[in-house]
PDB file of C-alpha atoms in Angstrom:
ATOM      1  CA  UNK G  75      63.347  78.175  93.709  1.00 87.00           C
ATOM      2  CA  UNK G  76      65.143  77.110  97.004  1.00 94.00           C
ATOM      3  CA  UNK G  77      67.283  75.003  94.774  1.00 95.00           C
ATOM      4  CA  UNK G  78      69.317  78.302  93.603  1.00 93.00           C
ATOM      5  CA  UNK G  79      70.268  78.531  97.277  1.00 96.00           C
ATOM      6  CA  UNK G  80      71.281  75.108  97.419  1.00 97.00           C
ATOM      7  CA  UNK G  81      73.546  75.443  94.357  1.00 96.00           C
ATOM      8  CA  UNK G  82      75.091  78.456  95.803  1.00 96.00           C
ATOM      9  CA  UNK G  83      75.844  76.882  99.089  1.00 97.00           C
ATOM     10  CA  UNK G  84      77.270  74.249  97.638  1.00 97.00           C
ATOM     11  CA  UNK G  85      80.037  76.113  95.254  1.00 96.00           C
ATOM     12  CA  UNK G  86      80.869  77.866  98.479  1.00 95.00           C
ATOM     13  CA  UNK G  87      78.845  80.958  98.989  1.00 94.00           C
ATOM     14  CA  UNK G  88      79.113  82.144 102.288  1.00 94.00           C
ATOM     15  CA  UNK G  89      76.615  85.381 102.207  1.00 93.00           C
ATOM     16  CA  UNK G  90      73.030  84.787 100.955  1.00 95.00           C
ATOM     17  CA  UNK G  91      70.466  87.438 100.628  1.00 93.00           C
ATOM     18  CA  UNK G  92      66.751  86.793 101.278  1.00 96.00           C
ATOM     19  CA  UNK G  93      63.960  89.222 100.048  1.00 93.00           C
ATOM     20  CA  UNK G  94      60.988  88.408 102.356  1.00 94.00           C
ATOM     21  CA  UNK G  95      57.476  89.945 101.471  1.00 92.00           C
ATOM     22  CA  UNK G  96      53.868  89.006 102.956  1.00 89.00           C
ATOM     23  CA  UNK G  97      52.047  86.685 101.033  1.00 86.00           C
ATOM     24  CA  UNK G  98      49.411  89.107 100.583  1.00 72.00           C
ATOM     25  CA  UNK G  99      51.784  90.424  97.758  1.00 58.00           C
ATOM     26  CA  UNK G 100      50.631  87.215  95.673  1.00 57.00           C
ATOM     27  CA  UNK G 101      47.046  86.836  94.908  1.00 58.00           C
ATOM     28  CA  UNK G 102      47.259  83.103  95.290  1.00 62.00           C
ATOM     29  CA  UNK G 103      49.720  82.728  98.277  1.00 59.00           C
ATOM     30  CA  UNK G 104      46.905  84.532 100.415  1.00 61.00           C
ATOM     31  CA  UNK G 105      47.166  83.625 104.045  1.00 65.00           C
ATOM     32  CA  UNK G 106      50.032  81.898 103.850  1.00 81.00           C
ATOM     33  CA  UNK G 107      53.582  82.275 105.132  1.00 90.00           C
ATOM     34  CA  UNK G 108      55.875  84.640 103.914  1.00 94.00           C
ATOM     35  CA  UNK G 109      57.436  84.804 100.328  1.00 93.00           C
ATOM     36  CA  UNK G 110      60.835  85.259  99.083  1.00 94.00           C
ATOM     37  CA  UNK G 111      61.308  86.890  95.639  1.00 89.00           C
ATOM     38  CA  UNK G 112      62.804  90.141  94.555  1.00 83.00           C
ATOM     39  CA  UNK G 113      61.012  93.522  93.590  1.00 78.00           C
ATOM     40  CA  UNK G 114      61.969  97.034  92.814  1.00 74.00           C
ATOM     41  CA  UNK G 115      61.754  99.741  95.565  1.00 69.00           C
ATOM     42  CA  UNK G 116      57.983 100.191  96.860  1.00 71.00           C
ATOM     43  CA  UNK G 117      57.447  96.539  95.832  1.00 69.00           C
ATOM     44  CA  UNK G 118      56.965  97.096  92.158  1.00 71.00           C
ATOM     45  CA  UNK G 119      56.649  93.296  90.775  1.00 71.00           C
ATOM     46  CA  UNK G 120      59.884  91.779  88.202  1.00 73.00           C
ATOM     47  CA  UNK G 121      59.672  88.990  85.965  1.00 74.00           C
ATOM     48  CA  UNK G 122      60.726  86.539  88.758  1.00 79.00           C
ATOM     49  CA  UNK G 123      58.910  83.797  90.629  1.00 83.00           C
ATOM     50  CA  UNK G 124      58.508  83.612  94.264  1.00 89.00           C
ATOM     51  CA  UNK G 125      59.245  81.045  96.616  1.00 93.00           C
ATOM     52  CA  UNK G 126      57.998  79.846 100.421  1.00 95.00           C
ATOM     53  CA  UNK G 127      60.335  81.278 103.174  1.00 97.00           C
ATOM     54  CA  UNK G 128      60.110  78.029 104.880  1.00 96.00           C
ATOM     55  CA  UNK G 129      61.313  76.004 101.659  1.00 96.00           C
ATOM     56  CA  UNK G 130      64.692  78.381 101.743  1.00 98.00           C
ATOM     57  CA  UNK G 131      65.209  78.009 105.316  1.00 98.00           C
ATOM     58  CA  UNK G 132      65.153  74.397 104.622  1.00 98.00           C
ATOM     59  CA  UNK G 133      67.674  74.297 101.955  1.00 97.00           C
ATOM     60  CA  UNK G 134      69.924  76.685 103.900  1.00 98.00           C
ATOM     61  CA  UNK G 135      69.529  74.200 107.111  1.00 98.00           C
ATOM     62  CA  UNK G 136      70.774  70.958 104.883  1.00 97.00           C
ATOM     63  CA  UNK G 137      73.356  72.461 102.898  1.00 97.00           C
ATOM     64  CA  UNK G 138      74.874  75.437 104.723  1.00 97.00           C
ATOM     65  CA  UNK G 139      78.073  73.465 105.771  1.00 97.00           C
ATOM     66  CA  UNK G 140      78.564  70.870 102.718  1.00 96.00           C
ATOM     67  CA  UNK G 141      81.257  72.703 101.062  1.00 96.00           C
ATOM     68  CA  UNK G 142      82.851  74.750 104.065  1.00 95.00           C
ATOM     69  CA  UNK G 143      82.161  74.768 107.771  1.00 96.00           C
ATOM     70  CA  UNK G 144      82.878  78.886 107.715  1.00 95.00           C
ATOM     71  CA  UNK G 145      79.680  80.623 109.026  1.00 94.00           C
ATOM     72  CA  UNK G 146      76.841  81.490 106.849  1.00 96.00           C
ATOM     73  CA  UNK G 147      75.472  85.042 106.821  1.00 95.00           C
ATOM     74  CA  UNK G 148      71.559  85.726 105.951  1.00 96.00           C
ATOM     75  CA  UNK G 149      71.121  89.041 104.745  1.00 94.00           C
ATOM     76  CA  UNK G 150      67.425  89.530 105.185  1.00 95.00           C
ATOM     77  CA  UNK G 151      65.724  92.263 103.298  1.00 92.00           C
ATOM     78  CA  UNK G 152      62.968  93.063 105.622  1.00 92.00           C
ATOM     79  CA  UNK G 153      59.836  93.998 103.703  1.00 90.00           C
ATOM     80  CA  UNK G 154      56.871  91.512 105.831  1.00 91.00           C
ATOM     81  CA  UNK G 155      54.681  92.953 108.523  1.00 89.00           C
ATOM     82  CA  UNK G 156      54.792  92.190 112.297  1.00 90.00           C
ATOM     83  CA  UNK G 157      52.592  89.220 111.837  1.00 91.00           C
ATOM     84  CA  UNK G 158      54.929  87.269 108.967  1.00 93.00           C
ATOM     85  CA  UNK G 159      57.686  88.472 111.196  1.00 94.00           C
ATOM     86  CA  UNK G 160      57.065  86.285 113.879  1.00 95.00           C
ATOM     87  CA  UNK G 161      56.505  83.560 111.501  1.00 96.00           C
ATOM     88  CA  UNK G 162      59.858  84.493 109.955  1.00 97.00           C
ATOM     89  CA  UNK G 163      61.826  84.508 113.653  1.00 97.00           C
ATOM     90  CA  UNK G 164      59.828  80.958 114.083  1.00 97.00           C
ATOM     91  CA  UNK G 165      60.669  79.226 111.103  1.00 97.00           C
ATOM     92  CA  UNK G 166      64.787  80.136 111.843  1.00 97.00           C
ATOM     93  CA  UNK G 167      64.542  79.034 115.430  1.00 97.00           C
ATOM     94  CA  UNK G 168      62.716  75.821 114.469  1.00 97.00           C
ATOM     95  CA  UNK G 169      64.637  75.253 111.093  1.00 97.00           C
ATOM     96  CA  UNK G 170      68.148  76.028 112.049  1.00 97.00           C
ATOM     97  CA  UNK G 171      67.996  74.849 115.679  1.00 95.00           C
ATOM     98  CA  UNK G 172      71.536  75.197 117.311  1.00 94.00           C
ATOM     99  CA  UNK G 173      73.272  76.705 114.160  1.00 95.00           C
ATOM    100  CA  UNK G 174      71.722  79.799 114.517  1.00 95.00           C
ATOM    101  CA  UNK G 175      73.501  82.575 116.228  1.00 92.00           C
ATOM    102  CA  UNK G 176      71.216  84.919 118.890  1.00 85.00           C
ATOM    103  CA  UNK G 177      71.710  87.824 120.957  1.00 73.00           C
ATOM    104  CA  UNK G 178      70.904  88.261 124.275  1.00 61.00           C
ATOM    105  CA  UNK G 179      66.799  88.305 125.252  1.00 51.00           C
ATOM    106  CA  UNK G 180      67.560  90.065 128.440  1.00 50.00           C
ATOM    107  CA  UNK G 181      69.822  92.437 130.536  1.00 46.00           C
ATOM    108  CA  UNK G 182      70.544  89.171 132.601  1.00 48.00           C
ATOM    109  CA  UNK G 183      71.678  86.582 129.853  1.00 50.00           C
ATOM    110  CA  UNK G 184      75.018  86.109 128.451  1.00 45.00           C
ATOM    111  CA  UNK G 185      75.628  87.044 125.047  1.00 45.00           C
ATOM    112  CA  UNK G 186      75.796  84.538 122.371  1.00 50.00           C
ATOM    113  CA  UNK G 187      79.335  85.677 120.733  1.00 48.00           C
ATOM    114  CA  UNK G 188      82.328  84.589 119.273  1.00 47.00           C
ATOM    115  CA  UNK G 189      86.285  85.959 119.042  1.00 54.00           C
ATOM    116  CA  UNK G 190      87.463  83.983 116.452  1.00 77.00           C
ATOM    117  CA  UNK G 191      86.145  83.197 113.010  1.00 82.00           C
ATOM    118  CA  UNK G 192      87.000  79.218 114.045  1.00 86.00           C
ATOM    119  CA  UNK G 193      84.750  79.674 116.616  1.00 88.00           C
ATOM    120  CA  UNK G 194      82.006  80.558 114.687  1.00 90.00           C
ATOM    121  CA  UNK G 195      82.304  77.604 112.290  1.00 94.00           C
ATOM    122  CA  UNK G 196      79.019  75.961 111.419  1.00 95.00           C
ATOM    123  CA  UNK G 197      77.377  78.736 112.714  1.00 95.00           C
ATOM    124  CA  UNK G 198      74.234  80.622 110.836  1.00 96.00           C
ATOM    125  CA  UNK G 199      74.364  84.627 111.233  1.00 94.00           C
ATOM    126  CA  UNK G 200      71.402  86.568 110.371  1.00 95.00           C
ATOM    127  CA  UNK G 201      72.187  90.381 109.467  1.00 93.00           C
ATOM    128  CA  UNK G 202      68.918  92.728 109.220  1.00 92.00           C
ATOM    129  CA  UNK G 203      68.741  96.343 109.194  1.00 88.00           C
ATOM    130  CA  UNK G 204      66.870  97.651 112.274  1.00 82.00           C
ATOM    131  CA  UNK G 205      66.807 101.082 113.025  1.00 66.00           C
ATOM    132  CA  UNK G 206      64.375 102.035 110.018  1.00 58.00           C
ATOM    133  CA  UNK G 207      61.400 102.415 111.746  1.00 60.00           C
ATOM    134  CA  UNK G 208      59.542  99.252 110.549  1.00 69.00           C
ATOM    135  CA  UNK G 209      58.090  97.271 113.353  1.00 64.00           C
ATOM    136  CA  UNK G 210      60.222  94.485 113.974  1.00 79.00           C
ATOM    137  CA  UNK G 211      59.380  91.338 115.825  1.00 89.00           C
ATOM    138  CA  UNK G 212      61.487  91.346 119.016  1.00 90.00           C
ATOM    139  CA  UNK G 213      61.599  87.775 118.502  1.00 92.00           C
ATOM    140  CA  UNK G 214      63.173  87.996 114.887  1.00 93.00           C
ATOM    141  CA  UNK G 215      65.458  91.549 116.451  1.00 91.00           C
ATOM    142  CA  UNK G 216      67.234  88.797 119.095  1.00 90.00           C
ATOM    143  CA  UNK G 217      68.386  86.652 115.883  1.00 93.00           C
ATOM    144  CA  UNK G 218      69.853  89.520 114.210  1.00 92.00           C
ATOM    145  CA  UNK G 219      73.590  89.405 115.438  1.00 89.00           C
ATOM    146  CA  UNK G 220      74.996  91.735 112.463  1.00 89.00           C
ATOM    147  CA  UNK G 221      72.607  94.646 112.072  1.00 88.00           C
ATOM    148  CA  UNK G 222      72.675  96.974 109.055  1.00 86.00           C
ATOM    149  CA  UNK G 223      73.453  99.965 109.495  1.00 80.00           C
ATOM    150  CA  UNK G 224      74.684 103.055 107.739  1.00 73.00           C
ATOM    151  CA  UNK G 225      78.116 104.503 106.642  1.00 73.00           C
ATOM    152  CA  UNK G 226      79.019 107.913 108.607  1.00 65.00           C
ATOM    153  CA  UNK G 227      81.862 110.159 107.027  1.00 57.00           C
ATOM    154  CA  UNK G 228      84.559 112.010 109.103  1.00 50.00           C
ATOM    155  CA  UNK G 229      82.968 115.102 110.808  1.00 34.00           C
ATOM    156  CA  UNK G 230      84.054 118.665 110.741  1.00 36.00           C
ATOM    157  CA  UNK G 231      84.717 119.588 114.336  1.00 38.00           C
ATOM    158  CA  UNK G 232      81.647 122.031 113.839  1.00 38.00           C
ATOM    159  CA  UNK G 233      79.296 119.386 112.734  1.00 31.00           C
ATOM    160  CA  UNK G 234      80.347 117.101 115.614  1.00 31.00           C
ATOM    161  CA  UNK G 235      78.252 118.333 118.719  1.00 37.00           C
ATOM    162  CA  UNK G 236      74.861 117.670 115.418  1.00 37.00           C
ATOM    163  CA  UNK G 237      75.594 114.412 114.659  1.00 33.00           C
ATOM    164  CA  UNK G 238      75.132 111.017 115.850  1.00 39.00           C
ATOM    165  CA  UNK G 239      78.547 110.094 113.400  1.00 45.00           C
ATOM    166  CA  UNK G 240      81.848 110.432 115.065  1.00 37.00           C
ATOM    167  CA  UNK G 241      84.005 108.656 112.839  1.00 38.00           C
ATOM    168  CA  UNK G 242      84.018 106.917 109.752  1.00 37.00           C
ATOM    169  CA  UNK G 243      82.597 103.703 111.135  1.00 38.00           C
ATOM    170  CA  UNK G 244      78.889 103.139 111.928  1.00 39.00           C
ATOM    171  CA  UNK G 245      77.428 103.508 115.308  1.00 38.00           C
ATOM    172  CA  UNK G 246      76.566 100.663 117.164  1.00 42.00           C
ATOM    173  CA  UNK G 247      78.766  98.571 115.033  1.00 57.00           C
ATOM    174  CA  UNK G 248      77.186  96.096 112.671  1.00 77.00           C
ATOM    175  CA  UNK G 249      77.601  95.887 109.193  1.00 88.00           C
ATOM    176  CA  UNK G 250      77.642  98.993 106.300  1.00 89.00           C
ATOM    177  CA  UNK G 251      76.265  98.362 103.211  1.00 88.00           C
ATOM    178  CA  UNK G 252      77.228 100.400 100.340  1.00 91.00           C
ATOM    179  CA  UNK G 253      76.343 100.395  96.884  1.00 91.00           C
ATOM    180  CA  UNK G 254      78.892 100.302  94.245  1.00 93.00           C
ATOM    181  CA  UNK G 255      78.944 103.533  93.337  1.00 93.00           C
ATOM    182  CA  UNK G 256      79.213 104.932  96.359  1.00 92.00           C
ATOM    183  CA  UNK G 257      81.872 102.625  97.549  1.00 92.00           C
ATOM    184  CA  UNK G 258      83.743 103.658  94.405  1.00 91.00           C
ATOM    185  CA  UNK G 259      83.084 107.505  95.494  1.00 92.00           C
ATOM    186  CA  UNK G 260      84.225 106.985  99.024  1.00 90.00           C
ATOM    187  CA  UNK G 261      87.363 104.998  98.333  1.00 90.00           C
ATOM    188  CA  UNK G 262      88.513 107.105  95.641  1.00 90.00           C
ATOM    189  CA  UNK G 263      88.289 110.492  98.307  1.00 89.00           C
ATOM    190  CA  UNK G 264      90.755 107.917 100.381  1.00 86.00           C
ATOM    191  CA  UNK G 265      93.155 107.321  97.619  1.00 88.00           C
ATOM    192  CA  UNK G 266      91.499 103.861  97.248  1.00 87.00           C
ATOM    193  CA  UNK G 267      91.240 102.600 100.699  1.00 89.00           C
ATOM    194  CA  UNK G 268      88.083 102.145 102.710  1.00 89.00           C
ATOM    195  CA  UNK G 269      89.470 103.749 106.891  1.00 87.00           C
ATOM    196  CA  UNK G 270      85.960 101.996 108.126  1.00 85.00           C
ATOM    197  CA  UNK G 271      87.254  98.766 107.261  1.00 89.00           C
ATOM    198  CA  UNK G 272      89.668  98.688 109.995  1.00 87.00           C
ATOM    199  CA  UNK G 273      87.036  98.528 112.498  1.00 83.00           C
ATOM    200  CA  UNK G 274      83.776  96.814 111.177  1.00 82.00           C
ATOM    201  CA  UNK G 275      82.462  94.789 108.117  1.00 88.00           C
ATOM    202  CA  UNK G 276      81.447  96.592 105.139  1.00 91.00           C
ATOM    203  CA  UNK G 277      79.354  95.046 102.797  1.00 90.00           C
ATOM    204  CA  UNK G 278      78.964  96.009  98.741  1.00 91.00           C
ATOM    205  CA  UNK G 279      76.607  95.225  96.508  1.00 89.00           C
ATOM    206  CA  UNK G 280      75.670  95.411  92.902  1.00 90.00           C
ATOM    207  CA  UNK G 281      73.881  99.189  91.016  1.00 90.00           C
ATOM    208  CA  UNK G 282      70.302  98.563  90.939  1.00 81.00           C
ATOM    209  CA  UNK G 283      70.822 100.025  86.978  1.00 86.00           C
ATOM    210  CA  UNK G 284      72.907  96.754  86.000  1.00 87.00           C
ATOM    211  CA  UNK G 285      69.644  95.282  84.508  1.00 81.00           C
ATOM    212  CA  UNK G 286      71.300  92.379  82.890  1.00 84.00           C
ATOM    213  CA  UNK G 287      72.741  90.933  86.365  1.00 79.00           C
ATOM    214  CA  UNK G 288      76.088  91.456  85.866  1.00 88.00           C
ATOM    215  CA  UNK G 289      78.331  91.642  88.835  1.00 86.00           C
ATOM    216  CA  UNK G 290      81.152  94.360  89.311  1.00 89.00           C
ATOM    217  CA  UNK G 291      84.727  93.824  89.320  1.00 90.00           C
ATOM    218  CA  UNK G 292      85.480  92.355  93.088  1.00 91.00           C
ATOM    219  CA  UNK G 293      89.239  93.911  92.564  1.00 93.00           C
ATOM    220  CA  UNK G 294      88.669  97.327  93.612  1.00 90.00           C
ATOM    221  CA  UNK G 295      86.200  96.685  96.774  1.00 94.00           C
ATOM    222  CA  UNK G 296      89.148  93.974  98.099  1.00 94.00           C
ATOM    223  CA  UNK G 297      91.783  96.432  97.473  1.00 94.00           C
ATOM    224  CA  UNK G 298      89.418  99.000  99.693  1.00 94.00           C
ATOM    225  CA  UNK G 299      88.963  96.795 102.677  1.00 95.00           C
ATOM    226  CA  UNK G 300      85.523  95.878 101.938  1.00 94.00           C
ATOM    227  CA  UNK G 301      85.090  92.281 103.759  1.00 91.00           C
ATOM    228  CA  UNK G 302      81.559  90.981 101.792  1.00 89.00           C
TER     229      UNK G 302
END
């Protein structure tokens, strides 16, 4: 239900995950707009319902800054076709309007950016992985101001020339997303601190094996420098 997003925003949550799927995945929604639900890798269904993407965005637009002016990050988990991605982009633009932070659409356009958190007040940022070979609508791509990127470990001198990674941060900036087990392993190798957090945003998320929807203790992640 879109009501869950409303409740999370009223509680002060600043980062929301939205799993986007084609309506063809759900028989009775055939021919309609994209749906929001949660599924296992490969589209394996779970015991949860679905809600229209438009309803979710409408709830976010109404309640995003009721409890706090701090920016809201929408983490889009994209499983939609190019056709449905166009609908997602249009829904975000039409519903969120000026709240939505956008990237330049041409080399001649000035970047839409902010250097301080205060300048990002009452702003919605879209986070999404766009480098996995999945077809991404060009308009939707302009909305992704926080691209999800891969973590790169420090390289040996012999490896540096053969890899895109040149250090502990992800190439090209963006947000690194790490499942809790990998974060724990990487942080332990560095004595509890993750150096990548000094130069970019790092997000951690619960292990898929937490079948009862429990959450990890955030203290270890905070000590490692993780921001989300």
